[in-house]
Short mmCIF file of C-alpha atoms in Angstrom, two decimals:
data_model
loop_
_atom_site.label_atom_id
_atom_site.label_comp_id
_atom_site.label_asym_id
_atom_site.label_seq_id
_atom_site.Cartn_x
_atom_site.Cartn_y
_atom_site.Cartn_z
CA MET A 1 13.58 -56.02 3.75
CA THR A 2 12.01 -56.46 7.14
CA THR A 3 10.26 -53.60 8.82
CA GLY A 4 11.03 -52.89 12.41
CA ALA A 5 11.18 -50.18 14.98
CA PHE A 6 14.68 -48.96 14.13
CA PRO A 7 13.97 -46.62 11.19
CA LEU A 8 11.14 -44.95 13.06
CA PRO A 9 13.20 -43.18 15.73
CA ALA A 10 15.56 -41.83 13.05
CA ILE A 11 12.62 -40.34 11.12
CA THR A 12 11.16 -38.98 14.32
CA HIS A 13 14.45 -37.37 15.34
CA ALA A 14 14.87 -35.83 11.87
CA ALA A 15 11.36 -34.41 12.00
CA LEU A 16 11.94 -33.01 15.48
CA ALA A 17 15.22 -31.46 14.36
CA ALA A 18 13.52 -29.81 11.40
CA LEU A 19 10.68 -28.57 13.60
CA THR A 20 13.17 -27.21 16.13
CA ALA A 21 15.02 -25.37 13.36
CA VAL A 22 11.78 -23.81 12.09
CA LEU A 23 10.78 -22.72 15.59
CA THR A 24 14.23 -21.27 16.19
CA LEU A 25 14.07 -19.24 12.98
CA ALA A 26 10.55 -18.06 13.78
CA SER A 27 11.59 -16.82 17.23
CA ALA A 28 14.87 -15.23 16.10
CA PRO A 29 14.95 -11.41 16.28
CA ALA A 30 14.66 -9.47 13.03
CA HIS A 31 17.11 -6.80 11.88
CA ALA A 32 15.11 -4.42 9.64
CA VAL A 33 11.86 -2.56 10.25
CA GLY A 34 9.71 -0.84 7.62
CA ARG A 35 7.66 -1.27 4.47
CA LEU A 36 8.68 1.55 2.10
CA ALA A 37 12.24 1.41 3.43
CA ASP A 38 14.29 -0.94 5.59
CA ILE A 39 15.43 0.78 8.79
CA THR A 40 18.30 -0.83 10.70
CA ILE A 41 20.53 0.27 13.58
CA VAL A 42 24.23 -0.49 13.15
CA ASP A 43 26.91 -0.53 15.84
CA ARG A 44 29.64 1.35 13.99
CA ASP A 45 32.40 0.20 16.34
CA THR A 46 31.76 -3.50 15.63
CA GLY A 47 30.00 -3.22 12.26
CA ALA A 48 27.17 -5.42 13.55
CA THR A 49 23.52 -4.74 12.74
CA LEU A 50 21.64 -4.73 16.04
CA PRO A 51 18.91 -7.40 16.31
CA VAL A 52 15.40 -5.95 16.59
CA HIS A 53 13.19 -7.41 19.33
CA TYR A 54 9.41 -7.00 19.22
CA ALA A 55 7.82 -6.71 22.66
CA LYS A 56 4.99 -4.78 24.28
CA GLY A 57 3.79 -3.65 20.85
CA GLU A 58 7.08 -1.90 20.03
CA TYR A 59 10.43 -2.58 18.36
CA TRP A 60 13.56 -2.51 20.52
CA VAL A 61 17.34 -2.73 20.07
CA ALA A 62 20.04 -3.12 22.70
CA GLY A 63 22.84 -0.55 22.55
CA ARG A 64 26.30 -0.63 24.13
CA PRO A 65 27.15 2.39 26.28
CA GLY A 66 29.86 4.43 24.58
CA ALA A 67 29.39 2.81 21.15
CA ARG A 68 28.87 4.89 18.02
CA TYR A 69 25.86 3.91 15.95
CA ALA A 70 24.14 4.70 12.66
CA VAL A 71 20.56 4.64 11.40
CA THR A 72 20.63 2.90 8.02
CA VAL A 73 17.82 3.67 5.57
CA HIS A 74 17.41 1.49 2.47
CA ASN A 75 14.80 2.76 0.02
CA ARG A 76 12.96 -0.33 -1.24
CA SER A 77 10.80 1.53 -3.76
CA GLY A 78 11.37 2.57 -7.35
CA GLU A 79 10.72 6.23 -6.56
CA ARG A 80 12.33 8.92 -4.46
CA LEU A 81 11.52 9.02 -0.75
CA LEU A 82 11.92 11.73 1.87
CA ALA A 83 13.01 10.40 5.27
CA VAL A 84 12.60 12.78 8.23
CA PRO A 85 14.72 11.25 11.03
CA SER A 86 14.55 11.94 14.76
CA VAL A 87 16.56 10.70 17.73
CA ASP A 88 15.28 11.15 21.29
CA GLY A 89 12.48 13.35 19.93
CA VAL A 90 14.92 15.74 18.20
CA ASN A 91 15.25 16.34 14.45
CA VAL A 92 18.79 15.21 13.56
CA LEU A 93 19.23 17.88 10.85
CA SER A 94 17.92 21.02 12.54
CA GLY A 95 18.06 20.23 16.27
CA GLU A 96 14.40 21.24 16.65
CA THR A 97 11.92 19.19 18.65
CA ALA A 98 10.92 16.69 15.97
CA ALA A 99 7.85 17.15 13.77
CA TRP A 100 6.78 15.55 10.48
CA ASP A 101 6.91 18.77 8.44
CA GLN A 102 10.63 19.37 9.03
CA ARG A 103 13.70 18.71 6.90
CA GLY A 104 14.97 15.26 6.07
CA TYR A 105 17.04 13.19 3.66
CA VAL A 106 15.96 12.46 0.07
CA PHE A 107 16.69 8.93 -1.12
CA SER A 108 16.90 7.94 -4.78
CA PRO A 109 15.16 4.69 -5.84
CA TYR A 110 16.71 1.70 -4.02
CA GLU A 111 19.38 3.89 -2.43
CA ARG A 112 20.96 2.93 0.91
CA TYR A 113 22.55 5.46 3.26
CA GLN A 114 23.77 5.58 6.85
CA ILE A 115 22.72 8.53 9.00
CA THR A 116 25.68 8.67 11.38
CA GLY A 117 25.11 11.77 13.48
CA TRP A 118 23.61 15.16 14.24
CA ARG A 119 24.06 17.30 11.13
CA LYS A 120 26.27 20.32 11.76
CA SER A 121 26.68 21.49 8.14
CA SER A 122 26.54 20.18 4.58
CA SER A 123 29.88 18.47 5.19
CA GLU A 124 29.96 17.50 8.87
CA VAL A 125 28.01 15.64 11.59
CA ALA A 126 28.47 14.99 15.30
CA ALA A 127 28.44 11.21 15.77
CA PHE A 128 25.56 9.36 17.42
CA GLU A 129 26.85 7.70 20.61
CA PHE A 130 24.97 5.63 23.17
CA SER A 131 25.41 7.36 26.52
CA SER A 132 23.59 8.25 29.73
CA ILE A 133 20.50 10.44 29.58
CA ALA A 134 22.37 13.19 31.42
CA ASN A 135 24.99 13.26 28.65
CA SER A 136 22.51 12.88 25.78
CA TYR A 137 21.95 15.77 23.38
CA ALA A 138 18.24 15.88 24.27
CA GLY A 139 19.05 15.87 27.99
CA ARG A 140 21.69 18.58 27.68
CA THR A 141 19.25 20.78 25.73
CA GLY A 142 16.49 20.38 28.34
CA ARG A 143 14.35 17.84 26.45
CA PRO A 144 14.81 14.46 28.19
CA ALA A 145 11.16 13.35 27.98
CA ASN A 146 11.57 11.41 24.71
CA VAL A 147 15.03 9.94 25.22
CA GLY A 148 15.33 6.32 24.08
CA VAL A 149 13.55 6.28 20.73
CA ILE A 150 14.67 6.54 17.09
CA GLY A 151 12.07 7.60 14.52
CA VAL A 152 11.87 7.87 10.73
CA ALA A 153 8.89 9.45 8.94
CA LEU A 154 8.74 8.45 5.26
CA PHE A 155 7.07 10.51 2.54
CA ARG A 156 6.41 9.57 -1.07
CA GLU A 157 6.97 12.20 -3.76
CA GLN A 158 4.27 14.00 -5.70
CA GLN A 159 4.88 13.30 -9.36
CA PRO A 160 4.72 16.26 -11.80
CA VAL A 161 1.59 16.56 -13.95
CA ALA A 162 2.31 15.95 -17.63
CA VAL A 163 1.42 19.00 -19.78
CA PRO A 164 0.51 18.10 -23.40
CA SER A 165 2.69 19.83 -25.97
CA ILE A 166 1.10 22.00 -28.71
CA THR A 167 2.33 21.29 -32.23
CA PRO A 168 2.39 24.49 -34.37
CA GLU A 169 0.46 24.42 -37.65
CA PRO A 170 2.46 24.28 -40.86
CA TYR A 171 2.85 27.63 -42.64
CA ARG A 172 0.70 26.56 -45.62
CA GLN A 173 -2.24 25.60 -43.37
CA ARG A 174 -2.00 28.90 -41.49
CA ARG A 175 -1.97 30.87 -44.79
CA GLU A 176 -4.96 28.97 -46.21
CA ALA A 177 -6.91 29.54 -43.00
CA ARG A 178 -6.07 33.28 -43.09
CA ASP A 179 -7.12 33.59 -46.75
CA SER A 180 -10.37 31.74 -46.04
CA ALA A 181 -11.15 34.06 -43.13
CA GLU A 182 -10.50 37.15 -45.26
CA LEU A 183 -12.77 35.76 -48.01
CA GLN A 184 -15.57 35.18 -45.51
CA ARG A 185 -15.26 38.75 -44.17
CA SER A 186 -15.42 40.19 -47.72
CA MET A 187 -18.73 38.43 -48.49
CA PRO A 188 -21.69 40.82 -47.84
CA SER A 189 -24.07 38.08 -46.65
CA ALA A 190 -21.63 36.61 -44.21
CA GLY A 191 -21.62 37.75 -40.61
CA ALA A 192 -18.41 38.37 -38.79
CA LEU A 193 -16.88 35.19 -37.50
CA PRO A 194 -16.02 35.10 -33.78
CA PRO A 195 -12.31 35.04 -33.02
CA PRO A 196 -10.84 31.62 -32.21
CA PRO A 197 -10.70 30.83 -28.47
CA ALA A 198 -7.46 31.70 -26.74
CA ALA A 199 -5.27 28.79 -25.68
CA ALA A 200 -5.74 27.89 -22.02
CA ALA A 201 -2.92 28.99 -19.76
CA PRO A 202 -0.96 26.11 -18.17
CA ALA A 203 -1.95 25.24 -14.62
CA PRO A 204 0.43 26.59 -11.98
CA THR A 205 2.80 23.98 -10.55
CA ALA A 206 2.97 23.35 -6.84
CA GLU A 207 5.85 25.04 -5.13
CA ALA A 208 8.59 22.54 -4.35
CA ASP A 209 9.73 22.02 -0.82
CA SER A 210 13.05 23.81 -1.05
CA SER A 211 14.26 22.58 2.32
CA ALA A 212 14.58 18.91 1.38
CA ALA A 213 18.03 17.42 1.86
CA GLY A 214 19.64 14.03 1.37
CA PRO A 215 22.61 11.67 1.08
CA SER A 216 22.86 12.58 -2.53
CA ALA A 217 20.82 15.65 -1.63
CA LEU A 218 20.03 17.42 1.66
CA SER A 219 16.26 18.24 2.13
CA GLU A 220 14.28 18.89 4.79
CA GLN A 221 8.14 9.30 21.82
CA ARG A 222 7.82 8.82 24.92
CA SER A 223 10.39 8.03 27.68
CA ALA A 224 11.72 4.48 28.04
CA ASN A 225 10.40 3.56 31.47
CA SER A 226 11.44 -0.06 32.12
CA SER A 227 9.14 -2.13 34.34
CA VAL A 228 11.26 -4.33 36.56
CA ALA A 229 9.98 -7.68 37.72
CA LYS A 230 10.81 -8.61 41.30
CA SER A 231 12.65 -11.73 40.18
CA MET A 232 14.83 -9.81 37.73
CA PRO A 233 17.96 -7.73 38.43
CA ALA A 234 17.58 -4.00 38.93
CA PRO A 235 18.16 -2.07 35.68
CA SER A 236 21.12 0.21 35.12
CA LEU A 237 20.87 3.82 33.99
CA ARG A 238 18.87 4.23 30.78
CA LEU A 239 20.60 5.06 27.51
CA GLY A 240 20.35 8.22 25.44
CA THR A 241 22.24 9.51 22.40
CA ALA A 242 25.18 11.87 22.90
CA HIS A 243 26.53 14.62 20.64
CA GLY A 244 29.79 12.85 19.77
CA GLN A 245 32.94 13.65 17.82
CA ARG A 246 32.66 15.59 14.58
CA GLU A 247 32.99 13.58 11.38
CA THR A 248 32.96 14.29 7.66
CA SER A 249 29.60 13.62 6.00
CA VAL A 250 28.96 15.45 2.72
CA VAL A 251 25.47 16.10 1.36
CA SER A 252 23.91 18.53 -1.13
CA HIS A 253 20.57 20.31 -1.50
CA THR A 254 17.57 19.41 -3.64
CA THR A 255 13.82 19.98 -3.82
CA PHE A 256 11.09 17.51 -2.90
CA THR A 257 7.30 17.90 -3.01
CA ARG A 258 5.48 15.55 -0.66
CA LEU A 259 2.57 13.52 -1.95
CA GLN A 260 0.63 14.37 1.22
CA ASP A 261 1.05 16.22 4.52
CA GLN A 262 0.88 13.07 6.65
CA PRO A 263 3.76 10.58 6.40
CA ASN A 264 3.13 7.50 4.27
CA GLU A 265 4.87 5.49 6.99
CA VAL A 266 6.27 6.20 10.46
CA ILE A 267 8.84 3.84 11.99
CA SER A 268 9.79 3.96 15.68
CA ILE A 269 12.53 1.87 17.27
CA ARG A 270 13.17 2.13 21.01
CA TYR A 271 16.57 1.42 22.50
CA ASP A 272 18.24 0.82 25.85
CA SER A 273 21.07 -1.22 27.32
CA ARG A 274 20.85 -4.99 27.11
CA ALA A 275 20.76 -5.23 30.91
CA ASN A 276 17.72 -2.96 31.03
CA LEU A 277 15.95 -4.81 28.22
CA VAL A 278 16.54 -8.13 30.00
CA ALA A 279 15.34 -6.65 33.30
CA SER A 280 12.15 -5.32 31.69
CA GLY A 281 11.40 -8.58 29.89
CA VAL A 282 11.98 -7.29 26.36
CA ILE A 283 14.87 -9.73 25.88
CA ARG A 284 14.31 -13.17 27.37
CA GLU A 285 17.56 -14.91 28.13
CA GLN A 286 17.60 -18.70 28.21
CA PRO A 287 18.65 -20.06 31.61
CA ALA A 288 21.85 -22.08 31.74
CA ARG A 289 21.10 -25.75 31.11
CA VAL A 290 21.73 -28.01 34.10
CA PRO A 291 22.71 -31.54 33.00
CA SER A 292 20.30 -34.28 34.09
CA PRO A 293 21.58 -36.90 36.51
CA ARG A 294 22.71 -40.14 34.81
CA ALA A 295 22.16 -43.63 36.11
CA PHE A 296 25.51 -44.97 34.83
CA PRO A 297 27.81 -41.98 34.44
CA GLN A 298 30.96 -44.04 34.17
CA SER A 299 29.46 -46.39 31.58
CA ASP A 300 28.60 -43.48 29.27
CA ASN A 301 32.29 -42.89 28.59
CA VAL A 302 33.68 -45.19 25.89
CA SER A 303 37.30 -46.12 26.63
CA TYR A 304 39.97 -47.43 24.30
CA VAL A 305 43.54 -48.68 24.68
CA PRO A 306 45.73 -45.86 26.01
CA ASP A 307 49.18 -45.13 24.62
CA PRO A 308 52.14 -46.62 26.48
CA HIS A 309 54.27 -44.37 28.68
#
């Protein structure tokens, strides 16, 4: 076989194609955020998981005005986790301004659950809906400063301390010990034996956090100011999360003792409309490709015999 220049371009093109594919995958937006648990945002009207864009040191998703959405939590660990969720700086279970020490959802090992709205009772929520800040729950309750961010604080569980069991002595051993003690007391030269030490009382257990709440059991950041480049279109009104229609969502109560006061992980995902994220440079849209001029445009078209009329 003779070697020539023909195989080389094919190899080169294949290598370039593979490299392009790798670069495309590397630059593609992710969908889940988190280490102890995967946190994703789902558009409930389309069923699509929103792509997560990393820009300016933060995670972002683009929401559609008027669309219902859910915060999906997937426990990746083999132990229970407490997830304290907030939307727009508000605790989604209690309606309080969000703090780490508040109520949340308890997740069994490897459990996945969608948080679909503001909890109204153990059987009902008001759906999360992307809307204007003026119509957002935080805005309508006088707390618009933190509109545009979804947060989940994750806590690991304190495991109970194992207490060793005490095996009672057989009756014969207890009787022999009692007879031996009486014999020692009856001997004139023997001094009184000290009583055996009392068994140590068990250590008190930590009080469980009775306000934990979850999918199987109910338990217990700053405003999104978009910087607009002069060459980019002006942004539209920023998004918030409304107090939508009531829906059935049944949970129950359980207890959960946190391993520590500080969260083991805090996840924050900011959101806004796609137009605003493009205008602020979070999402970079590829410009439309303009075809290059061709030297022989008519010769590029291969023609064959046409059918007769």
